[in-house]
Coordinates of C-alpha atoms in Angstrom, one line a residue:
X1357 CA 45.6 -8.5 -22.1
X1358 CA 45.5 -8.7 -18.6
X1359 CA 42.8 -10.5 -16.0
X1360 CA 41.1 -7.5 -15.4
X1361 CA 40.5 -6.9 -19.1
X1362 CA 39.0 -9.7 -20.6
X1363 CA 36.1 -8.5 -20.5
X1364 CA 36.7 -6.4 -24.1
X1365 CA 37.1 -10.2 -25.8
X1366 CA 33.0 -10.5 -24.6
X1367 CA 30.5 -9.5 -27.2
X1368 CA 28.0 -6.7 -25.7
X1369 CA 25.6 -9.7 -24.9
X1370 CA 28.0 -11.9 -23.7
X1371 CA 29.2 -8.8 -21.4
X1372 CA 25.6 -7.7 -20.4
X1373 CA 25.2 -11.8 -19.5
X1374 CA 28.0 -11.7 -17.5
X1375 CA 27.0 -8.9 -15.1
X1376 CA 23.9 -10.2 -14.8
X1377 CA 25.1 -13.5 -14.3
X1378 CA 27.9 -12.3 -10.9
X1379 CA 25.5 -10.1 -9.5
X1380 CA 22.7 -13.2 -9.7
X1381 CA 25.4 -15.2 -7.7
X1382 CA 25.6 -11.9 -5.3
X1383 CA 22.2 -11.8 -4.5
X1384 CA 21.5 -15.6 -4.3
X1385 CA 24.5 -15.2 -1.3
X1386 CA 21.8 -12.9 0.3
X1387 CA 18.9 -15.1 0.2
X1388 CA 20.7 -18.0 1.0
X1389 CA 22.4 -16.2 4.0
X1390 CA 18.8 -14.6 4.9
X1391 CA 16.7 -18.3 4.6
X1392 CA 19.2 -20.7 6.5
X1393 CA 18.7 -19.9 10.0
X1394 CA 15.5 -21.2 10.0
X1395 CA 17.4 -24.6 9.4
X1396 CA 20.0 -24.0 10.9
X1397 CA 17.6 -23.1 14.3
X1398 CA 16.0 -26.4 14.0
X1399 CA 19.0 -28.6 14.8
X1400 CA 19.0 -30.0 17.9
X1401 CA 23.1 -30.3 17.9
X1402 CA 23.4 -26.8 16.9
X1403 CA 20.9 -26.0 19.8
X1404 CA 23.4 -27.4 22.0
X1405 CA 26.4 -26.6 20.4
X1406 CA 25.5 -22.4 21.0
X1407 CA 23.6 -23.0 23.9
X1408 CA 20.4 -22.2 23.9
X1409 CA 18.7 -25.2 24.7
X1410 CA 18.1 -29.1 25.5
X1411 CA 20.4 -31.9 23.7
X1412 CA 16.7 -32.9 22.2
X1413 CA 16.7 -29.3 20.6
X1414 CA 14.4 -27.5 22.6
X1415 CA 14.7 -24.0 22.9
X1416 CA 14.9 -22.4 26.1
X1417 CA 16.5 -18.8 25.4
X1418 CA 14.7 -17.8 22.9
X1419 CA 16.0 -14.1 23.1
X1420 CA 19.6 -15.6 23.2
X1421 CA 18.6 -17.5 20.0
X1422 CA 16.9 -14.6 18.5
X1423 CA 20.1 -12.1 19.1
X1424 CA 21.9 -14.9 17.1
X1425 CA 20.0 -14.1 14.1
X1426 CA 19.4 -10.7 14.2
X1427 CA 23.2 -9.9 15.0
X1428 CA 23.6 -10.4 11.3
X1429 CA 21.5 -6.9 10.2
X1430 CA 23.1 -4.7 12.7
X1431 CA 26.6 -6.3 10.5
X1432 CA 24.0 -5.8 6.8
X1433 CA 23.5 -2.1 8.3
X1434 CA 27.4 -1.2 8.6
X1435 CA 28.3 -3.5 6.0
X1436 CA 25.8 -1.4 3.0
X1437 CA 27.5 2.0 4.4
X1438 CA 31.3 1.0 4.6
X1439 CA 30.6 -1.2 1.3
X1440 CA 28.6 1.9 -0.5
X1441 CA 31.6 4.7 0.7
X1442 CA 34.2 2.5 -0.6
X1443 CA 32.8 1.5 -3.8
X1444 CA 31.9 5.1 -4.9
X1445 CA 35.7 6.0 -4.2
X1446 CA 37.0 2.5 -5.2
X1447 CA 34.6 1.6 -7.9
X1448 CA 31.6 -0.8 -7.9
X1449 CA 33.7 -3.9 -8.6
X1450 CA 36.3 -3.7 -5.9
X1451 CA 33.4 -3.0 -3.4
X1452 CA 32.3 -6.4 -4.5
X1453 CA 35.2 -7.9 -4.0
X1454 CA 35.9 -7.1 -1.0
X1455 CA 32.4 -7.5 0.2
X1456 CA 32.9 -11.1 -1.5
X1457 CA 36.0 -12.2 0.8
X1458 CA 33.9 -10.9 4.0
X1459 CA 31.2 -13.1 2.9
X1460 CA 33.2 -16.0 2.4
X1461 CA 35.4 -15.3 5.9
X1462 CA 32.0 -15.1 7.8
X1463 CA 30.0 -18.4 5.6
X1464 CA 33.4 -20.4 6.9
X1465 CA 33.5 -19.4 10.5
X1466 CA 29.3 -20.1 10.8
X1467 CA 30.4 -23.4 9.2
X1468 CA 33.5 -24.1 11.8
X1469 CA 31.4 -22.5 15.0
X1470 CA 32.3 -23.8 18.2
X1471 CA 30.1 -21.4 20.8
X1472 CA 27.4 -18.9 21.1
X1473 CA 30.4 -15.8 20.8
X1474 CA 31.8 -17.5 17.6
X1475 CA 28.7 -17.7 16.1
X1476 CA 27.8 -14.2 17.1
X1477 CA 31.3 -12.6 15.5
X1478 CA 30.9 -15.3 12.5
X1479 CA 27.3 -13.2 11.9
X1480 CA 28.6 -10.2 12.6
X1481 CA 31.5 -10.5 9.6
X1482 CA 28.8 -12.3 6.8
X1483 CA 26.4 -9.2 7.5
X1484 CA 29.5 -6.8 7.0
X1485 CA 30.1 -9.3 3.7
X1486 CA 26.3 -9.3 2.6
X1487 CA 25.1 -5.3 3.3
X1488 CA 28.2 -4.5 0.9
X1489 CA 27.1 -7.1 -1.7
X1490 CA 23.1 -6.2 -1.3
X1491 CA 24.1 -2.3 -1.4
X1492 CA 26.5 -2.4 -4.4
X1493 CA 24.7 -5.3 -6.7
X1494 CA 21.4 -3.5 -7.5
X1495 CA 23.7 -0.1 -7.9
X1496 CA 26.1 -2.1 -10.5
X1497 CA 22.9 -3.4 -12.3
X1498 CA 21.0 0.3 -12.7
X1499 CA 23.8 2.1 -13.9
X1500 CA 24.7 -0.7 -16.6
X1501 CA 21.4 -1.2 -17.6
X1502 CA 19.3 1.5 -20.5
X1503 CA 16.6 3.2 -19.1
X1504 CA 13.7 1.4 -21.0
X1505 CA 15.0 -1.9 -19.0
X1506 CA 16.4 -0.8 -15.5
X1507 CA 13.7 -2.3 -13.8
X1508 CA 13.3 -4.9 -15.5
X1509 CA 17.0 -6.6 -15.2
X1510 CA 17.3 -5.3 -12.0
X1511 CA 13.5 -7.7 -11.6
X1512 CA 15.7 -10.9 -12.6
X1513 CA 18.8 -10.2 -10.4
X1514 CA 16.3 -10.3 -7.4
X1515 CA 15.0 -13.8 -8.8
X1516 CA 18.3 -15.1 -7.1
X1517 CA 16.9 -13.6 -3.6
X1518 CA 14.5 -16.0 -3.7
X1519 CA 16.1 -18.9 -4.8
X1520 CA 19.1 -18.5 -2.2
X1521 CA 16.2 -18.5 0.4
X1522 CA 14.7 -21.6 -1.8
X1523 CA 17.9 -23.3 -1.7
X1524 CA 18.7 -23.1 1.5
X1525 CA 14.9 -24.0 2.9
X1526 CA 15.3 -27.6 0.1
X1527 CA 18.8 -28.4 1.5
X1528 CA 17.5 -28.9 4.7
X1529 CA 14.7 -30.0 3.8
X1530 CA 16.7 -33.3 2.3
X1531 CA 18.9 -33.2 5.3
X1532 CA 16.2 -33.5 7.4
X1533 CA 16.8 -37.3 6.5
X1534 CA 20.1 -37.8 7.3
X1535 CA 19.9 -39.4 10.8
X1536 CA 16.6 -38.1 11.0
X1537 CA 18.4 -34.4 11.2
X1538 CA 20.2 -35.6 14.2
X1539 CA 23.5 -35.0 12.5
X1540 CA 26.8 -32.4 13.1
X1541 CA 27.0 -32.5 9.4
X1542 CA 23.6 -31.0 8.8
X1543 CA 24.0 -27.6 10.1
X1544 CA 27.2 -27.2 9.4
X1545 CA 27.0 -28.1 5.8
X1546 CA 24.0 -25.4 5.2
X1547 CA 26.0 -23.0 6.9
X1548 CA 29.2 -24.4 4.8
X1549 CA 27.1 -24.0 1.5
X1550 CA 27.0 -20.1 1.2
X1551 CA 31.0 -19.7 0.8
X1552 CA 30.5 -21.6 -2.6
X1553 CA 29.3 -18.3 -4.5
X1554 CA 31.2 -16.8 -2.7
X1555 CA 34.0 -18.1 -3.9
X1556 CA 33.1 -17.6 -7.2
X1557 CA 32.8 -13.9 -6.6
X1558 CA 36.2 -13.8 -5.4
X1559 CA 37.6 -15.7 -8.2
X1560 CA 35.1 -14.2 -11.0
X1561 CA 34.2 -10.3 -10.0
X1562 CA 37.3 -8.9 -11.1
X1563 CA 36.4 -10.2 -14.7
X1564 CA 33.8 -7.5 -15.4
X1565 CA 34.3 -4.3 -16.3
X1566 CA 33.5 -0.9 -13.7
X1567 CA 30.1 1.1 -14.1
X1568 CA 30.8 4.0 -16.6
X1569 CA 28.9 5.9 -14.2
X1570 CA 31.4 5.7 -11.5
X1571 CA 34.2 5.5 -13.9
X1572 CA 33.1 9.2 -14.9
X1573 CA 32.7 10.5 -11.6
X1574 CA 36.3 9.4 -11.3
X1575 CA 37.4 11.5 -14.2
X1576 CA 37.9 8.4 -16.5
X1577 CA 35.7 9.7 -19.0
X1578 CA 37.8 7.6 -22.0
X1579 CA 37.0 4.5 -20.2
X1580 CA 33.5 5.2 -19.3
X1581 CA 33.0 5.8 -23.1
X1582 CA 34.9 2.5 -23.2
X1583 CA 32.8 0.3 -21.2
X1584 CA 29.2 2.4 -22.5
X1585 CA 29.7 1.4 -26.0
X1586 CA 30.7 -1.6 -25.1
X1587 CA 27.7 -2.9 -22.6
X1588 CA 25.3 -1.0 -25.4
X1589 CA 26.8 -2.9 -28.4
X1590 CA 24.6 -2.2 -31.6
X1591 CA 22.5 0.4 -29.8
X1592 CA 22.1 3.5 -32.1
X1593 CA 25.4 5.5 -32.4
X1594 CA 23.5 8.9 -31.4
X1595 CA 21.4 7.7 -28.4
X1596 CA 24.8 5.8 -26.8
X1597 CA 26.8 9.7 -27.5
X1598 CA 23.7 11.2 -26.1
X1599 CA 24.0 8.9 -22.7
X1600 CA 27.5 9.4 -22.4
X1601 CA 27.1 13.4 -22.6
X1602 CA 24.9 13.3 -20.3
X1603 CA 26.8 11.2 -17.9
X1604 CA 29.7 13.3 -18.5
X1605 CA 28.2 16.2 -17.9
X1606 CA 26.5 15.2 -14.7
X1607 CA 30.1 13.8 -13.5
X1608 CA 31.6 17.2 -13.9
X1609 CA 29.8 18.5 -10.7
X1610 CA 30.4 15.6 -8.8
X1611 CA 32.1 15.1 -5.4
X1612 CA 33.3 12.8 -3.0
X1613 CA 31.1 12.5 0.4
X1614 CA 32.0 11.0 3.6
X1615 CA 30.1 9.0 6.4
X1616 CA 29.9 12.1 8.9
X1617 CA 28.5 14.4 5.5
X1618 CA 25.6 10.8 5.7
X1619 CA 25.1 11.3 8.9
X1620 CA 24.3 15.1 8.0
X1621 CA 22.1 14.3 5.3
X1622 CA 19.5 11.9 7.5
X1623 CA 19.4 15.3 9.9
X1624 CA 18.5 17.5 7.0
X1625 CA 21.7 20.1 7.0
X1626 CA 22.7 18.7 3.4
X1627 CA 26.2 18.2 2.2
X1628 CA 28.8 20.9 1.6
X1629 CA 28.6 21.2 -2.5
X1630 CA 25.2 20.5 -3.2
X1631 CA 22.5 22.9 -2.3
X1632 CA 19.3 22.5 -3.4
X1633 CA 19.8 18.7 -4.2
X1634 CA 17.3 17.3 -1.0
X1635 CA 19.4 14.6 0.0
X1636 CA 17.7 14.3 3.1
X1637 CA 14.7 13.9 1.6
X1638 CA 16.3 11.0 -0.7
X1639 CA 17.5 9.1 2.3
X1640 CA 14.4 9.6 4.2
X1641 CA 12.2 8.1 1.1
X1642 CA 14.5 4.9 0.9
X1643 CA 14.4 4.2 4.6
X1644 CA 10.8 4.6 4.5
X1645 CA 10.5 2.6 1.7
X1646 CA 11.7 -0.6 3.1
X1647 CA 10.5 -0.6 6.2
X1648 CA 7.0 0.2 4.8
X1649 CA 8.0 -3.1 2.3
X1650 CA 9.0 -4.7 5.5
X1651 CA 5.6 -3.7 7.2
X1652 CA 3.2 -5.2 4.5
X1653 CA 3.0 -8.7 6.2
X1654 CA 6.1 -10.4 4.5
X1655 CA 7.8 -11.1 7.8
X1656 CA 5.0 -12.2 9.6
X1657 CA 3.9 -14.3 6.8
X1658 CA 7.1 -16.5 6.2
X1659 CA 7.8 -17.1 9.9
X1660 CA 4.7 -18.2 11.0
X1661 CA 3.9 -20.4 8.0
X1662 CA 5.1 -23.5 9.2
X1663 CA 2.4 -22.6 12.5
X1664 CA -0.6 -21.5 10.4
X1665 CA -0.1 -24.6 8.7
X1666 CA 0.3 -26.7 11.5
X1667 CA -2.8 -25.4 13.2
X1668 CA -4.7 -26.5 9.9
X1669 CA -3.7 -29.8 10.8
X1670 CA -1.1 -30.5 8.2
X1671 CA 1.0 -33.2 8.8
X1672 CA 4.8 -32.2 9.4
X1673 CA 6.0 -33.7 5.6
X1674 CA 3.0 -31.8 4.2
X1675 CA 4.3 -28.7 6.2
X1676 CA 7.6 -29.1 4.9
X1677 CA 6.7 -29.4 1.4
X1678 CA 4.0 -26.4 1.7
X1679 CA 6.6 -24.3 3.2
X1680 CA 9.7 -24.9 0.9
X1681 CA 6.7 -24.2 -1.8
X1682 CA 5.7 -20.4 -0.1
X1683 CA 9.6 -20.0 -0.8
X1684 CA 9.9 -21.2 -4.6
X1685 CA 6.4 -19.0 -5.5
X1686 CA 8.3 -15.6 -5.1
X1687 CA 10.4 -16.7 -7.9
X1688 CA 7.4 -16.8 -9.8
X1689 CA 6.4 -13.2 -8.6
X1690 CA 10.3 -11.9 -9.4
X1691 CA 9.9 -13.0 -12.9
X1692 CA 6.3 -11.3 -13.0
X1693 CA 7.9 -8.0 -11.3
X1694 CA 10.7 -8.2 -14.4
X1695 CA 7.7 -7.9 -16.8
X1696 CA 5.9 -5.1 -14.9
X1697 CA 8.0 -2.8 -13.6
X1698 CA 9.1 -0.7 -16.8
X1699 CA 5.4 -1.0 -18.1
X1700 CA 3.8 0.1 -15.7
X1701 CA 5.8 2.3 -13.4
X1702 CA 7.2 2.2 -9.9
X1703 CA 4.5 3.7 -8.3
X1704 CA 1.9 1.8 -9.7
X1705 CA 3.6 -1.2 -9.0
X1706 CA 3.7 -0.1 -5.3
X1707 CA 0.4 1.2 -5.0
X1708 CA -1.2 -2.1 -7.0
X1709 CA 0.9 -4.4 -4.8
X1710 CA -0.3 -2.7 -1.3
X1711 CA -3.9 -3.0 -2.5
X1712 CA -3.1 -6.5 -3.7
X1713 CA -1.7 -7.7 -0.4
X1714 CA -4.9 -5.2 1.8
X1715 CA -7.1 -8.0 0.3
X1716 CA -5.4 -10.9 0.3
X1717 CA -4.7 -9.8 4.5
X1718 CA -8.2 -9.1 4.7
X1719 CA -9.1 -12.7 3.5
X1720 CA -6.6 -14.5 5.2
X1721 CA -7.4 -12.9 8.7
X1722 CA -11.7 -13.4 7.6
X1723 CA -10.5 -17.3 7.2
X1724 CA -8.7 -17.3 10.2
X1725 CA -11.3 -16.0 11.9
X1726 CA -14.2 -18.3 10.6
X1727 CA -11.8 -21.3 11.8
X1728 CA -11.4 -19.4 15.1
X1729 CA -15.5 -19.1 15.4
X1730 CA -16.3 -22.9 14.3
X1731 CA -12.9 -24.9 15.1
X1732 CA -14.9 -28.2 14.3
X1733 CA -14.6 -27.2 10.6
X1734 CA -10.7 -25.9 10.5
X1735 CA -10.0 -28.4 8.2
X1736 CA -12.2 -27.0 5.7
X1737 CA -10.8 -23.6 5.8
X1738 CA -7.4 -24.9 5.6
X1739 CA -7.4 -24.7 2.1
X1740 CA -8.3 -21.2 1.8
X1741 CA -5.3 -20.1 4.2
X1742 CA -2.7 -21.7 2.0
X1743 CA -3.7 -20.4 -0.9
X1744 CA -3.5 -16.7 0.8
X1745 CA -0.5 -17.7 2.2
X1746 CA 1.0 -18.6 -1.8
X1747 CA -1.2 -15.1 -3.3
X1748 CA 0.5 -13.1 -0.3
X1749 CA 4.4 -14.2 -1.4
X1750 CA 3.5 -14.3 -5.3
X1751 CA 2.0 -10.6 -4.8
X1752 CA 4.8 -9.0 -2.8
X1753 CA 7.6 -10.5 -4.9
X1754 CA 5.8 -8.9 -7.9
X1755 CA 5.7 -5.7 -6.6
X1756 CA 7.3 -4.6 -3.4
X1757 CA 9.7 -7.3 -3.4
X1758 CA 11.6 -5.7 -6.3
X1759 CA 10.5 -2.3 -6.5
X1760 CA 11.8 -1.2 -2.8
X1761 CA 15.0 -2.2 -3.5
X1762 CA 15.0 -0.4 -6.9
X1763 CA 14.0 3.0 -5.9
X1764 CA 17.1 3.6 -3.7
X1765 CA 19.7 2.7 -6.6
X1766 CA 18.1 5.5 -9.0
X1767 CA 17.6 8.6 -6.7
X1768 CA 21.5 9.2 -6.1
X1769 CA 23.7 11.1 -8.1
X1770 CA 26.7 8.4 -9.4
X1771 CA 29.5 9.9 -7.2
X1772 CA 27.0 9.2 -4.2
X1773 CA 24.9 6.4 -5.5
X1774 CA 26.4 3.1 -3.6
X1775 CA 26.2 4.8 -0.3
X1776 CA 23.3 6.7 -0.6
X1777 CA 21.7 3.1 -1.4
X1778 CA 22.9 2.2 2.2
X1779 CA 19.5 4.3 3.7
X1780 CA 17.7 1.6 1.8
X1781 CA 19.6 -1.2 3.0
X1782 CA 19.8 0.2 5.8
X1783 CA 15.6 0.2 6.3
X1784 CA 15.4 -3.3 5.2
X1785 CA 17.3 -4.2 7.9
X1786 CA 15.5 -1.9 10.3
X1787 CA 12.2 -2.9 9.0
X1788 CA 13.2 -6.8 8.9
X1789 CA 14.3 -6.8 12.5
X1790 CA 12.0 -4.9 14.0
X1791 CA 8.8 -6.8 12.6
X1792 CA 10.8 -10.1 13.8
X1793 CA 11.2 -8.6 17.0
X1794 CA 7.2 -7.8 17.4
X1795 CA 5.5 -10.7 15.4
X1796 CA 5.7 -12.9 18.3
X1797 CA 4.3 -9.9 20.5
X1798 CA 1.3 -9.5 18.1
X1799 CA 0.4 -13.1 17.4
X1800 CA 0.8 -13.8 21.0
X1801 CA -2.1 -10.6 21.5
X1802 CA -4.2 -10.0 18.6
X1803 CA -3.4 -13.7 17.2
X1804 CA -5.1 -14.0 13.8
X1805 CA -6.4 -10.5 14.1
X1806 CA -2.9 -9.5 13.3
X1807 CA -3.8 -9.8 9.4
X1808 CA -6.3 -7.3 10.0
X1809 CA -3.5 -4.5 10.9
X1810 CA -1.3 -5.9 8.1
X1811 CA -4.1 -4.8 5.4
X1812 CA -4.7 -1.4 7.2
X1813 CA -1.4 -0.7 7.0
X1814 CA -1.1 -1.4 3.6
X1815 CA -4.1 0.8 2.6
X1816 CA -2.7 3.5 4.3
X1817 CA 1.0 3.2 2.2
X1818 CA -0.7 3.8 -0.7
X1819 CA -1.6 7.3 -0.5
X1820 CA 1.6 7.7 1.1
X1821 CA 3.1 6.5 -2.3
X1822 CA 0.7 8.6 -4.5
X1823 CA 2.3 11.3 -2.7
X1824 CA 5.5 11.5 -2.0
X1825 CA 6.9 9.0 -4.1
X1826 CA 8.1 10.2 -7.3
X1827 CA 8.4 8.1 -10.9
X1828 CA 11.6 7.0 -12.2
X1829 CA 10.6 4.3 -14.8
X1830 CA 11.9 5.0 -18.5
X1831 CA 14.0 7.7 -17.5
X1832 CA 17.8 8.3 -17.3
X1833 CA 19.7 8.2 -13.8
X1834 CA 21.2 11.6 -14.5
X1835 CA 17.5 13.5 -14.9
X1836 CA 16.0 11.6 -12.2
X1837 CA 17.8 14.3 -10.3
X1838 CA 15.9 16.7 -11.7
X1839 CA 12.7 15.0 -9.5
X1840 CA 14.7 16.6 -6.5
X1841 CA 15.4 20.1 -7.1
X1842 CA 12.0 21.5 -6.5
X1843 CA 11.7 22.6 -2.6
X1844 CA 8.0 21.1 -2.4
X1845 CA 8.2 17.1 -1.4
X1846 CA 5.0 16.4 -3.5
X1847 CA 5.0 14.0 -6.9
X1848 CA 3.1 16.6 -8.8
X1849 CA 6.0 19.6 -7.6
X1850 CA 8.1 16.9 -8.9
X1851 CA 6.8 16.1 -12.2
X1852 CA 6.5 19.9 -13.1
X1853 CA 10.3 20.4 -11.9
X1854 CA 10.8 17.4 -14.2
X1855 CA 8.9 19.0 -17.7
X1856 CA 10.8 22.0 -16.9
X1857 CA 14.3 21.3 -16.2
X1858 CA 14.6 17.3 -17.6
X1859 CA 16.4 17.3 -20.5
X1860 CA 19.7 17.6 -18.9
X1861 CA 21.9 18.8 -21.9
X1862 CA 20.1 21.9 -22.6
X1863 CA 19.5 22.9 -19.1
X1864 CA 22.9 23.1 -18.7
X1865 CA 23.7 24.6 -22.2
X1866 CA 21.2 27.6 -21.6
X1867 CA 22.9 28.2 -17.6
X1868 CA 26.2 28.3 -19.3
X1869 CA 24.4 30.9 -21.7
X1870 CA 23.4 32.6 -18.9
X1871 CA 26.7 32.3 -16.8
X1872 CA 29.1 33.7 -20.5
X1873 CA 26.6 36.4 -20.7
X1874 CA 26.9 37.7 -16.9
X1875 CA 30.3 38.1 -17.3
X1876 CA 30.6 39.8 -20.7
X1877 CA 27.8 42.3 -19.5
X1878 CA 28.6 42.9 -15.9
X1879 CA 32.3 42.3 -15.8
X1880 CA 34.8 43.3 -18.6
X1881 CA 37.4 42.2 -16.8
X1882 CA 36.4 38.5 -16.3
X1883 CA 35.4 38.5 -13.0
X1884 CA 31.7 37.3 -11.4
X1885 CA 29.9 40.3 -9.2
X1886 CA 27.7 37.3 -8.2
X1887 CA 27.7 33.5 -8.4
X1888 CA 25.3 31.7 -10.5
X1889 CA 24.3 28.2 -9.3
X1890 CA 23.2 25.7 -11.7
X1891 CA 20.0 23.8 -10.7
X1892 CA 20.3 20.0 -12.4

């Protein structure tokens, strides 16, 4: 039995552990790599190191210092694409492995920089790394998991997003002692720290078995079988055959697409094979969706927490510990969102969190303003704007934190799924960077009035949801197509498109009925006068 197959010695737990377990240590990589730069930024030898400031780590080109950082999602954005095309022609597992050895090639050449243009290619390689690892994880996770418990699994993976960005906040944190953080080792060591999952990626990913999903859209319909019965264990018999029809069926009519045919799809002309699937619409909804996510607040909130809590005259230990506290509380609201999100729903999870997070803006910018209006008695409202700062990151880990990146990984058919879960990626990092580009802007204008246009904004996403958005919870990753056949982009023209055409099997039993019956009525001699097209 080879490397690659020692996987069938696991039990169906142990198996299920296991991918859970590798794509943990692929999304902690994420949140690590997303939560050091703030670290990282506040070394003075690094300052000097790249140039952009004084020996006694003042910054003086702050745009220069900013293009550092943000280098990284323009490498996330190409990285989710090139990682998504390859692993729906290569399988899930070699896209991770390959996204693995990026990851670990850019974590060593942060770790070893030596100017502002090493840094700025190191970034560039560890976004390439990371997009294909954030695109490919969630995808691996959905279409390994049952229905009843998509969400939910996919809730824990995302637990490891927030303790990378944890991690990396605590590590410096405890460096911050070593020479008083006047120390080459300090920065280079938090930027050194991210090739150790890495490492076990490369060494470990190749362990687990591929997605059945993809292994069918590859015509392995033996092995997808294979690895089904084997991540579904004791499951009953009938429901497992039942899955695997389906996914076979669905894999029958699948093709290959390429990155010009994406390109087509975000301009609405569709892709050559399937009409009448709305994949524009799909990759319009998942861009949307994160940079909506991106748009609640959660930016603005975790880079200017260390200010708001300075201004409410927190000493800087205090800070410290407060902040590194903000970042351990959204693995509270991960575990929360694992609990929720197959209960109640997507969209209700979505539409609760944005009215969650309206109020809790609404309060925090009413505190900030009573401590603008009587600055004698800041102290007093201090307490009140940490504890919106914790309800702000405990709500949006609960809800949007999870859900937005969920969404994209079950509106794709399997042979398109990893790249089609690039428009979400790809919005995250669209919605991230821009909000980090304008935060400054808007605190600099509207200052603590800024909290009010964070919770008008997320009153108005909520109808926005209610509309357009459609449910996915508790059903199968082949119907969820169904949602998307329908011409009308409502959730209600969705839902009826769903009672009438969602139980995949006999859809496609009664069309073939259809199709046999054509051609014995119409054409003795085998041959269609017309073509039928099947609508799944």
């Amino acid at each position: 039995m080879g490397y690659t197959t020692l996987w069938k010695r696991l039990s169906p737990t142990q198996l299920n552990l296991a991918i859970q377990t590798f794509s943990l240590i692929s999304i902690f990589f994420e949140g690590y790599d997303q939560g050091v730069m703030g670290g990282v930024n506040a070394s003075s030898h690094y300052v000097t190191e790249v140039g952009i400031g004084l020996p006694d780590g003042t910054v003086t080109d702050e745009l220069h210092q900013g293009g550092i950082v943000s280098v990284y999602y323009i490498g996330c954005i190409f990285g989710c694409f090139a990682g998504g095309w390859l692993a729906d022609r290569i399988g899930r597992i070699n896209g991770l492995f390959i996204g693995a050895v990026l990851s670990l090639i850019g974590g060593a050449l942060q770790a070893a920089t030596q100017s502002s243009d090493f840094m700025i290619v190191a970034r560039v390689v560890t976004g390439l790394g990371t997009g294909a690892l954030t695109g490919i994880t969630p995808v691996l996770v959905s279409e390994t998991s049952t229905a009843s418990h998509r969400g939910g699994f996919l809730g824990y993976v995302f637990i490891a997003n927030y303790l990378g960005i944890a991690v990396a906040y605590w590590i410096y944190f405890g460096m911050s002692f070593l020479d008083n953080g006047n120390s080459d080792v300090q920065w280079r060591f938090l930027l050194g720290f991210q090739c150790f999952p890495a490492i076990i990626l490369v060494l470990g990913i190749k362990l687990l078995p591929d997605s059945p999903r993809y292994l069918a859209s590859a015509g392995r319909l033996d092995d997808a079988r294979e690895v089904l019965e084997h991540v579904r264990g004791s499951d009953d018999p009938n429901s497992i055959e039942l899955e695997f029809q389906e996914i076979a069926a669905v894999a029958k009519q699948s093709q290959k697409s390429s990155p010009i045919q994406f390109a087509q799809i975000l301009a609405g002309r569709g892709v050559s094979g399937k009409p009448g699937h709305h994949l524009g619409r799909r990759a319009w909804l998942c861009l949307l969706l994160q940079i909506m996510g991106s748009w609640t607040g959660i930016t603005a909130v975790t880079a200017y927490a260390p200010v708001l809590l300075s201004a409410a005259g927190y000493d800087r230990l205090t800070q410290n510990g407060l902040t590194g506290g903000l970042s351990t509380v959204g693995i509270l609201g991960t575990i929360i969102s694992a609990q929720i999100v197959d209960r109640l729903g997507r969209r209700k999870c979505l539409m609760g969190g944005s009215a969650c997070l309206f109020i809790v803006n609404l309060v925090a910018a009413c505190v900030y303003e009573g401590a603008r209006a009587h600055p004698e008695r800041a102290s007093s409202f201090a307490p009140a704007a940490v504890t919106m700062l914790f309800l702000f990151n405990l709500c949006y880990a609960a809800t949007w934190g999870t859900v937005a990146f969920l969404i994209p990984t079950e509106i794709w058919s399997s042979d398109m799924r990893a790249q089609g879960n690039g428009f979400g990626i790809t919005g995250w990092a669209i919605g991230v960077g821009w909000t980090v580009l304008v935060n400054p802007i808007m605190f600099r204008h509207l200052e603590n009035r800024t909290y009010f246009l964070f919770a008008g904004l997320n009153l108005l996403w909520i109808p926005i949801v209610y509309l357009f958005y459609p449910e996915t919870a508790n059903r199968s990753l082949e119907s969820i197509d169904v949602l998307f056949s329908t011409d009308s982009p409502f959730y209600s023209a969705m839902e009826r498109a769903y009672r009438e055409h969602g139980d995949i099997l006999a859809d496609m039993d009664h069309s073939d009925g259809s199709e046999q019956n054509q051609k014995s009525g119409s054409d003795p001699h085998g041959k269609e006068d017309s073509v039928h097209r099947e609508r799944v």
